[in-house]
PDB file of C-alpha atoms in Angstrom:
ATOM      1  CA  GLY A   1      18.383  38.359  16.243  1.00 77.00           C
ATOM      2  CA  GLU A   2      14.787  37.250  16.503  1.00 84.00           C
ATOM      3  CA  ASN A   3      13.896  34.181  18.562  1.00 90.00           C
ATOM      4  CA  VAL A   4      10.490  32.501  18.285  1.00 94.00           C
ATOM      5  CA  GLU A   5       9.309  29.974  20.855  1.00 96.00           C
ATOM      6  CA  GLN A   6       6.282  27.767  20.064  1.00 97.00           C
ATOM      7  CA  HIS A   7       4.199  25.639  22.422  1.00 97.00           C
ATOM      8  CA  PRO A   8       3.094  22.931  22.700  1.00 97.00           C
ATOM      9  CA  SER A   9       5.217  20.707  20.485  1.00 96.00           C
ATOM     10  CA  THR A  10       2.405  18.154  20.218  1.00 97.00           C
ATOM     11  CA  LEU A  11      -1.328  18.561  20.714  1.00 98.00           C
ATOM     12  CA  SER A  12      -4.126  15.994  20.550  1.00 98.00           C
ATOM     13  CA  VAL A  13      -7.763  17.035  20.531  1.00 97.00           C
ATOM     14  CA  GLN A  14     -11.073  15.312  19.936  1.00 97.00           C
ATOM     15  CA  GLU A  15     -12.861  16.141  16.720  1.00 97.00           C
ATOM     16  CA  GLY A  16     -15.072  19.164  17.274  1.00 97.00           C
ATOM     17  CA  ASP A  17     -12.985  20.583  20.118  1.00 97.00           C
ATOM     18  CA  SER A  18     -10.828  23.713  19.858  1.00 97.00           C
ATOM     19  CA  ALA A  19      -7.046  23.810  19.541  1.00 98.00           C
ATOM     20  CA  VAL A  20      -4.760  26.650  20.623  1.00 98.00           C
ATOM     21  CA  ILE A  21      -1.093  27.044  19.738  1.00 98.00           C
ATOM     22  CA  LYS A  22       0.990  29.812  21.291  1.00 98.00           C
ATOM     23  CA  CYS A  23       4.159  31.585  20.183  1.00 98.00           C
ATOM     24  CA  THR A  24       6.354  34.210  21.773  1.00 97.00           C
ATOM     25  CA  TYR A  25       8.915  36.394  20.026  1.00 95.00           C
ATOM     26  CA  SER A  26      11.863  38.395  21.261  1.00 93.00           C
ATOM     27  CA  ASP A  27      12.325  41.282  18.826  1.00 89.00           C
ATOM     28  CA  SER A  28       9.972  44.162  19.623  1.00 88.00           C
ATOM     29  CA  ALA A  29      10.519  45.427  16.049  1.00 85.00           C
ATOM     30  CA  SER A  30       8.770  42.353  14.607  1.00 88.00           C
ATOM     31  CA  ASN A  31       5.565  43.357  12.872  1.00 87.00           C
ATOM     32  CA  TYR A  32       4.427  40.475  10.670  1.00 88.00           C
ATOM     33  CA  PHE A  33       3.324  37.098  12.036  1.00 93.00           C
ATOM     34  CA  PRO A  34       2.266  34.335   9.627  1.00 94.00           C
ATOM     35  CA  TRP A  35       1.080  30.829  10.467  1.00 97.00           C
ATOM     36  CA  TYR A  36       1.838  27.894   8.194  1.00 97.00           C
ATOM     37  CA  LYS A  37       0.322  24.420   7.980  1.00 97.00           C
ATOM     38  CA  GLN A  38       2.484  21.561   6.765  1.00 96.00           C
ATOM     39  CA  GLU A  39       0.928  18.251   5.764  1.00 95.00           C
ATOM     40  CA  LEU A  40       3.046  15.122   5.587  1.00 92.00           C
ATOM     41  CA  GLY A  41       5.434  15.175   2.668  1.00 90.00           C
ATOM     42  CA  LYS A  42       4.445  18.660   1.530  1.00 93.00           C
ATOM     43  CA  GLY A  43       5.772  22.188   1.818  1.00 95.00           C
ATOM     44  CA  PRO A  44       4.368  24.653   4.367  1.00 96.00           C
ATOM     45  CA  GLN A  45       1.282  26.549   3.294  1.00 95.00           C
ATOM     46  CA  LEU A  46       0.174  29.892   4.712  1.00 94.00           C
ATOM     47  CA  ILE A  47      -3.148  29.639   6.526  1.00 96.00           C
ATOM     48  CA  ILE A  48      -3.422  33.045   8.176  1.00 96.00           C
ATOM     49  CA  ASP A  49      -1.247  36.008   9.063  1.00 93.00           C
ATOM     50  CA  ILE A  50      -1.487  39.130  11.201  1.00 92.00           C
ATOM     51  CA  ARG A  51       0.310  42.440  11.184  1.00 87.00           C
ATOM     52  CA  SER A  52       1.258  44.443  14.244  1.00 80.00           C
ATOM     53  CA  ASN A  53      -1.413  47.088  13.746  1.00 80.00           C
ATOM     54  CA  VAL A  54      -4.141  44.478  14.243  1.00 79.00           C
ATOM     55  CA  GLY A  55      -4.993  42.591  17.447  1.00 89.00           C
ATOM     56  CA  GLU A  56      -7.090  39.768  16.011  1.00 93.00           C
ATOM     57  CA  LYS A  57      -7.920  38.271  12.651  1.00 93.00           C
ATOM     58  CA  LYS A  58     -10.404  35.537  11.738  1.00 95.00           C
ATOM     59  CA  ASP A  59     -10.910  33.322   8.718  1.00 93.00           C
ATOM     60  CA  GLN A  60     -13.774  30.858   9.149  1.00 95.00           C
ATOM     61  CA  ARG A  61     -12.636  28.347  11.825  1.00 97.00           C
ATOM     62  CA  ILE A  62      -9.190  29.860  12.201  1.00 98.00           C
ATOM     63  CA  ALA A  63      -8.248  32.952  14.203  1.00 97.00           C
ATOM     64  CA  VAL A  64      -4.998  34.555  15.282  1.00 97.00           C
ATOM     65  CA  THR A  65      -4.537  36.970  18.185  1.00 96.00           C
ATOM     66  CA  LEU A  66      -1.563  39.243  18.825  1.00 95.00           C
ATOM     67  CA  ASN A  67      -0.444  40.857  22.068  1.00 94.00           C
ATOM     68  CA  LYS A  68       2.384  43.241  21.208  1.00 91.00           C
ATOM     69  CA  THR A  69       2.975  44.281  24.800  1.00 92.00           C
ATOM     70  CA  ALA A  70       3.563  40.710  25.909  1.00 93.00           C
ATOM     71  CA  LYS A  71       5.181  39.778  22.577  1.00 94.00           C
ATOM     72  CA  HIS A  72       3.054  36.725  21.973  1.00 94.00           C
ATOM     73  CA  PHE A  73       0.579  35.556  19.373  1.00 97.00           C
ATOM     74  CA  SER A  74      -1.718  32.547  19.196  1.00 97.00           C
ATOM     75  CA  LEU A  75      -3.506  30.394  16.643  1.00 98.00           C
ATOM     76  CA  HIS A  76      -7.027  29.240  17.465  1.00 98.00           C
ATOM     77  CA  ILE A  77      -8.774  26.495  15.508  1.00 98.00           C
ATOM     78  CA  THR A  78     -12.418  25.870  16.393  1.00 97.00           C
ATOM     79  CA  GLU A  79     -14.577  22.858  15.551  1.00 97.00           C
ATOM     80  CA  THR A  80     -11.518  20.818  14.634  1.00 97.00           C
ATOM     81  CA  GLN A  81     -11.771  18.206  11.889  1.00 97.00           C
ATOM     82  CA  PRO A  82      -9.511  15.251  11.037  1.00 96.00           C
ATOM     83  CA  GLU A  83      -8.145  17.173   8.046  1.00 96.00           C
ATOM     84  CA  ASP A  84      -6.753  19.771  10.467  1.00 97.00           C
ATOM     85  CA  SER A  85      -4.190  17.170  11.561  1.00 97.00           C
ATOM     86  CA  ALA A  86      -0.803  18.519  10.474  1.00 97.00           C
ATOM     87  CA  VAL A  87       2.254  20.376  11.757  1.00 97.00           C
ATOM     88  CA  TYR A  88       1.706  24.084  12.349  1.00 98.00           C
ATOM     89  CA  PHE A  89       4.492  26.673  12.359  1.00 97.00           C
ATOM     90  CA  CYS A  90       4.399  30.239  13.578  1.00 97.00           C
ATOM     91  CA  ALA A  91       6.885  32.810  12.297  1.00 95.00           C
ATOM     92  CA  ALA A  92       7.893  36.416  12.823  1.00 92.00           C
ATOM     93  CA  SER A  93       9.418  39.019  10.553  1.00 85.00           C
ATOM     94  CA  SER A  94      11.156  42.161  11.669  1.00 70.00           C
ATOM     95  CA  GLY A  95       9.726  44.279   8.896  1.00 59.00           C
ATOM     96  CA  ALA A  96      11.328  47.168   7.086  1.00 54.00           C
ATOM     97  CA  GLY A  97      14.241  45.876   5.051  1.00 57.00           C
ATOM     98  CA  SER A  98      14.077  42.419   6.590  1.00 62.00           C
ATOM     99  CA  TYR A  99      13.427  39.492   4.295  1.00 69.00           C
ATOM    100  CA  GLN A 100      13.865  36.915   6.978  1.00 79.00           C
ATOM    101  CA  LEU A 101      11.119  34.940   8.652  1.00 88.00           C
ATOM    102  CA  THR A 102      12.136  33.304  11.921  1.00 90.00           C
ATOM    103  CA  PHE A 103      10.098  30.142  12.494  1.00 93.00           C
ATOM    104  CA  GLY A 104       9.024  28.369  15.641  1.00 95.00           C
ATOM    105  CA  LYS A 105       9.861  24.683  15.909  1.00 95.00           C
ATOM    106  CA  GLY A 106       6.355  23.533  15.086  1.00 96.00           C
ATOM    107  CA  THR A 107       3.326  21.916  16.733  1.00 97.00           C
ATOM    108  CA  LYS A 108       2.090  18.529  15.611  1.00 96.00           C
ATOM    109  CA  LEU A 109      -1.704  18.632  15.883  1.00 98.00           C
ATOM    110  CA  SER A 110      -3.643  15.373  15.895  1.00 98.00           C
ATOM    111  CA  VAL A 111      -7.434  15.488  15.677  1.00 97.00           C
ATOM    112  CA  ILE A 112      -8.957  12.249  16.929  1.00 96.00           C
ATOM    113  CA  PRO A 113     -12.199  11.261  15.187  1.00 93.00           C
TER     114      PRO A 113
ATOM    115  CA  ASN B   1       0.400  28.269 -12.495  1.00 70.00           C
ATOM    116  CA  ALA B   2       2.705  25.661 -11.009  1.00 80.00           C
ATOM    117  CA  GLY B   3       3.788  28.018  -8.209  1.00 93.00           C
ATOM    118  CA  VAL B   4       7.185  26.997  -6.813  1.00 97.00           C
ATOM    119  CA  THR B   5       8.759  23.855  -8.237  1.00 97.00           C
ATOM    120  CA  GLN B   6      11.845  22.017  -6.981  1.00 97.00           C
ATOM    121  CA  THR B   7      14.020  19.321  -8.486  1.00 97.00           C
ATOM    122  CA  PRO B   8      14.950  16.686  -7.620  1.00 97.00           C
ATOM    123  CA  LYS B   9      12.363  15.398  -5.144  1.00 96.00           C
ATOM    124  CA  PHE B  10      14.827  13.024  -3.525  1.00 97.00           C
ATOM    125  CA  GLN B  11      18.593  12.544  -3.719  1.00 96.00           C
ATOM    126  CA  VAL B  12      21.174  10.312  -2.086  1.00 97.00           C
ATOM    127  CA  LEU B  13      24.777  11.512  -2.032  1.00 96.00           C
ATOM    128  CA  LYS B  14      28.036  10.174  -0.681  1.00 97.00           C
ATOM    129  CA  THR B  15      30.143  12.355   1.577  1.00 97.00           C
ATOM    130  CA  GLY B  16      32.215  14.746  -0.523  1.00 97.00           C
ATOM    131  CA  GLN B  17      29.997  14.664  -3.597  1.00 97.00           C
ATOM    132  CA  SER B  18      28.517  17.849  -4.983  1.00 96.00           C
ATOM    133  CA  MET B  19      25.058  18.633  -6.260  1.00 96.00           C
ATOM    134  CA  THR B  20      22.765  21.497  -7.148  1.00 97.00           C
ATOM    135  CA  LEU B  21      19.160  21.805  -6.030  1.00 98.00           C
ATOM    136  CA  GLN B  22      16.998  23.648  -8.515  1.00 97.00           C
ATOM    137  CA  CYS B  23      14.077  25.953  -7.780  1.00 98.00           C
ATOM    138  CA  ALA B  24      11.809  27.888 -10.101  1.00 97.00           C
ATOM    139  CA  GLN B  25       8.737  30.056  -9.585  1.00 97.00           C
ATOM    140  CA  ASP B  26       6.195  31.305 -12.102  1.00 95.00           C
ATOM    141  CA  MET B  27       4.525  33.976  -9.964  1.00 92.00           C
ATOM    142  CA  ASN B  28       6.788  36.839 -11.097  1.00 92.00           C
ATOM    143  CA  HIS B  29       8.083  37.166  -7.543  1.00 91.00           C
ATOM    144  CA  ASN B  30      11.143  39.261  -6.829  1.00 91.00           C
ATOM    145  CA  SER B  31      12.409  37.457  -3.715  1.00 91.00           C
ATOM    146  CA  MET B  32      13.413  33.835  -3.283  1.00 93.00           C
ATOM    147  CA  TYR B  33      14.632  31.803  -0.330  1.00 94.00           C
ATOM    148  CA  TRP B  34      16.240  28.499   0.597  1.00 97.00           C
ATOM    149  CA  TYR B  35      15.417  26.815   3.909  1.00 97.00           C
ATOM    150  CA  ARG B  36      16.377  23.550   5.505  1.00 97.00           C
ATOM    151  CA  GLN B  37      14.058  21.617   7.791  1.00 96.00           C
ATOM    152  CA  ASP B  38      15.369  19.213  10.384  1.00 94.00           C
ATOM    153  CA  PRO B  39      13.310  17.267  12.955  1.00 86.00           C
ATOM    154  CA  GLY B  40      12.455  19.459  15.942  1.00 82.00           C
ATOM    155  CA  MET B  41      14.263  22.471  14.458  1.00 83.00           C
ATOM    156  CA  GLY B  42      11.598  24.170  12.401  1.00 87.00           C
ATOM    157  CA  LEU B  43      12.666  25.915   9.203  1.00 93.00           C
ATOM    158  CA  ARG B  44      16.018  27.665   9.078  1.00 93.00           C
ATOM    159  CA  LEU B  45      16.984  30.143   6.384  1.00 92.00           C
ATOM    160  CA  ILE B  46      20.123  29.242   4.423  1.00 95.00           C
ATOM    161  CA  TYR B  47      20.285  32.010   1.804  1.00 95.00           C
ATOM    162  CA  TYR B  48      17.891  34.439   0.215  1.00 92.00           C
ATOM    163  CA  SER B  49      17.740  36.654  -2.817  1.00 93.00           C
ATOM    164  CA  ALA B  50      15.858  39.891  -2.290  1.00 88.00           C
ATOM    165  CA  SER B  51      15.845  40.605  -6.017  1.00 88.00           C
ATOM    166  CA  GLU B  52      17.427  39.392  -9.219  1.00 90.00           C
ATOM    167  CA  GLY B  53      21.184  39.875  -9.013  1.00 89.00           C
ATOM    168  CA  THR B  54      21.437  39.901  -5.216  1.00 91.00           C
ATOM    169  CA  THR B  55      21.976  37.144  -2.663  1.00 94.00           C
ATOM    170  CA  ASP B  56      22.495  37.241   1.092  1.00 92.00           C
ATOM    171  CA  LYS B  57      23.301  34.800   3.852  1.00 93.00           C
ATOM    172  CA  GLY B  58      20.651  33.590   6.230  1.00 90.00           C
ATOM    173  CA  GLU B  59      20.951  31.818   9.555  1.00 89.00           C
ATOM    174  CA  VAL B  60      22.839  28.683   8.388  1.00 94.00           C
ATOM    175  CA  PRO B  61      24.822  29.432   5.186  1.00 96.00           C
ATOM    176  CA  ASN B  62      27.992  27.403   5.851  1.00 96.00           C
ATOM    177  CA  GLY B  63      28.609  24.659   3.300  1.00 96.00           C
ATOM    178  CA  TYR B  64      26.223  26.127   0.708  1.00 97.00           C
ATOM    179  CA  ASN B  65      26.353  28.488  -2.245  1.00 97.00           C
ATOM    180  CA  VAL B  66      23.498  29.963  -4.245  1.00 97.00           C
ATOM    181  CA  SER B  67      22.916  31.446  -7.669  1.00 97.00           C
ATOM    182  CA  ARG B  68      20.025  33.657  -8.713  1.00 95.00           C
ATOM    183  CA  LEU B  69      20.100  32.637 -12.360  1.00 88.00           C
ATOM    184  CA  ASN B  70      17.287  34.959 -13.412  1.00 94.00           C
ATOM    185  CA  LYS B  71      14.067  36.238 -11.886  1.00 95.00           C
ATOM    186  CA  ARG B  72      12.457  32.778 -12.000  1.00 96.00           C
ATOM    187  CA  GLU B  73      15.266  30.529 -10.839  1.00 97.00           C
ATOM    188  CA  PHE B  74      17.299  30.238  -7.644  1.00 97.00           C
ATOM    189  CA  SER B  75      19.652  27.292  -7.166  1.00 97.00           C
ATOM    190  CA  LEU B  76      21.375  25.926  -4.078  1.00 98.00           C
ATOM    191  CA  ARG B  77      24.729  24.154  -4.412  1.00 97.00           C
ATOM    192  CA  LEU B  78      26.476  21.809  -2.037  1.00 96.00           C
ATOM    193  CA  GLU B  79      30.138  21.726  -3.102  1.00 93.00           C
ATOM    194  CA  SER B  80      31.234  18.897  -0.779  1.00 96.00           C
ATOM    195  CA  ALA B  81      28.288  17.217   0.906  1.00 96.00           C
ATOM    196  CA  ALA B  82      28.525  16.198   4.560  1.00 97.00           C
ATOM    197  CA  PRO B  83      26.205  13.933   6.605  1.00 97.00           C
ATOM    198  CA  SER B  84      25.177  17.032   8.609  1.00 96.00           C
ATOM    199  CA  GLN B  85      23.543  18.330   5.440  1.00 97.00           C
ATOM    200  CA  THR B  86      21.037  15.477   5.424  1.00 97.00           C
ATOM    201  CA  SER B  87      17.777  17.371   5.558  1.00 97.00           C
ATOM    202  CA  VAL B  88      14.677  18.434   3.677  1.00 97.00           C
ATOM    203  CA  TYR B  89      15.289  21.568   1.630  1.00 98.00           C
ATOM    204  CA  PHE B  90      12.528  24.000   0.771  1.00 98.00           C
ATOM    205  CA  CYS B  91      12.576  26.825  -1.699  1.00 98.00           C
ATOM    206  CA  ALA B  92      10.152  29.712  -1.266  1.00 95.00           C
ATOM    207  CA  SER B  93       9.320  32.950  -3.035  1.00 94.00           C
ATOM    208  CA  SER B  94       7.551  36.194  -2.229  1.00 90.00           C
ATOM    209  CA  HIS B  95       6.563  39.341  -4.053  1.00 87.00           C
ATOM    210  CA  GLY B  96       9.559  41.099  -2.625  1.00 72.00           C
ATOM    211  CA  GLN B  97       8.767  43.607   0.036  1.00 63.00           C
ATOM    212  CA  ASN B  98       9.025  42.704   3.682  1.00 57.00           C
ATOM    213  CA  GLN B  99       5.908  41.325   5.324  1.00 54.00           C
ATOM    214  CA  GLU B 100       4.836  39.541   2.184  1.00 73.00           C
ATOM    215  CA  THR B 101       3.614  35.945   2.124  1.00 85.00           C
ATOM    216  CA  GLN B 102       6.217  33.346   1.292  1.00 90.00           C
ATOM    217  CA  TYR B 103       5.057  30.492  -0.949  1.00 93.00           C
ATOM    218  CA  PHE B 104       6.868  27.206  -0.535  1.00 96.00           C
ATOM    219  CA  GLY B 105       7.788  24.452  -2.947  1.00 97.00           C
ATOM    220  CA  PRO B 106       7.242  20.741  -2.239  1.00 96.00           C
ATOM    221  CA  GLY B 107      10.777  20.182  -0.953  1.00 97.00           C
ATOM    222  CA  THR B 108      13.833  18.090  -1.799  1.00 97.00           C
ATOM    223  CA  ARG B 109      14.796  15.264   0.555  1.00 97.00           C
ATOM    224  CA  LEU B 110      18.564  14.887   0.683  1.00 97.00           C
ATOM    225  CA  LEU B 111      20.393  11.994   2.317  1.00 97.00           C
ATOM    226  CA  VAL B 112      24.173  12.206   2.630  1.00 97.00           C
ATOM    227  CA  LEU B 113      25.866   8.934   3.502  1.00 96.00           C
TER     228      LEU B 113
END
């Protein structure tokens, strides 16, 4: 089955700096890669996703890159703000017929004012 | 739209007791999922229902049963709770095809003594 590794497990940045979280996956058939943000006491919320036919996707301060050859994808947050502090999860889905998302173990991001 | 709702928000059980966690969605989604979240483990899929009338095991199904009551509702039952089932449980739903966004509920915190 799919295995998703996520690094780092914790990340502290100064407000205004950039943050990068990296994930690797094992199943070359995986073709959908969402990122979720989870605030304390709440359920995960999708912030951005990318499909395997795209190498990069941006949404304001957030971007995701995908390298299918190396089987890794990354989340980039620029100009970080205190409200970006949360736990971030990457996930991978194996596509056709698969309803399962395999999640990484999460990265706790702290943005220091 | 309320999205995905879960009841109860918090529950304490004694070992051996049974309970049912309820989940409902009002987005007319076909697929629904149950996850558990444990510290440092990310989100692990317990069971899912690709469409009304079908259910399938996920990564960690032992000790749980599910019922897809109708298109809106998907319940998770613990027949004989064990301390190892202490966790936060999340329900999610998606439109139904693979690669679709999963929307999560607020979670149920379960403590088994």
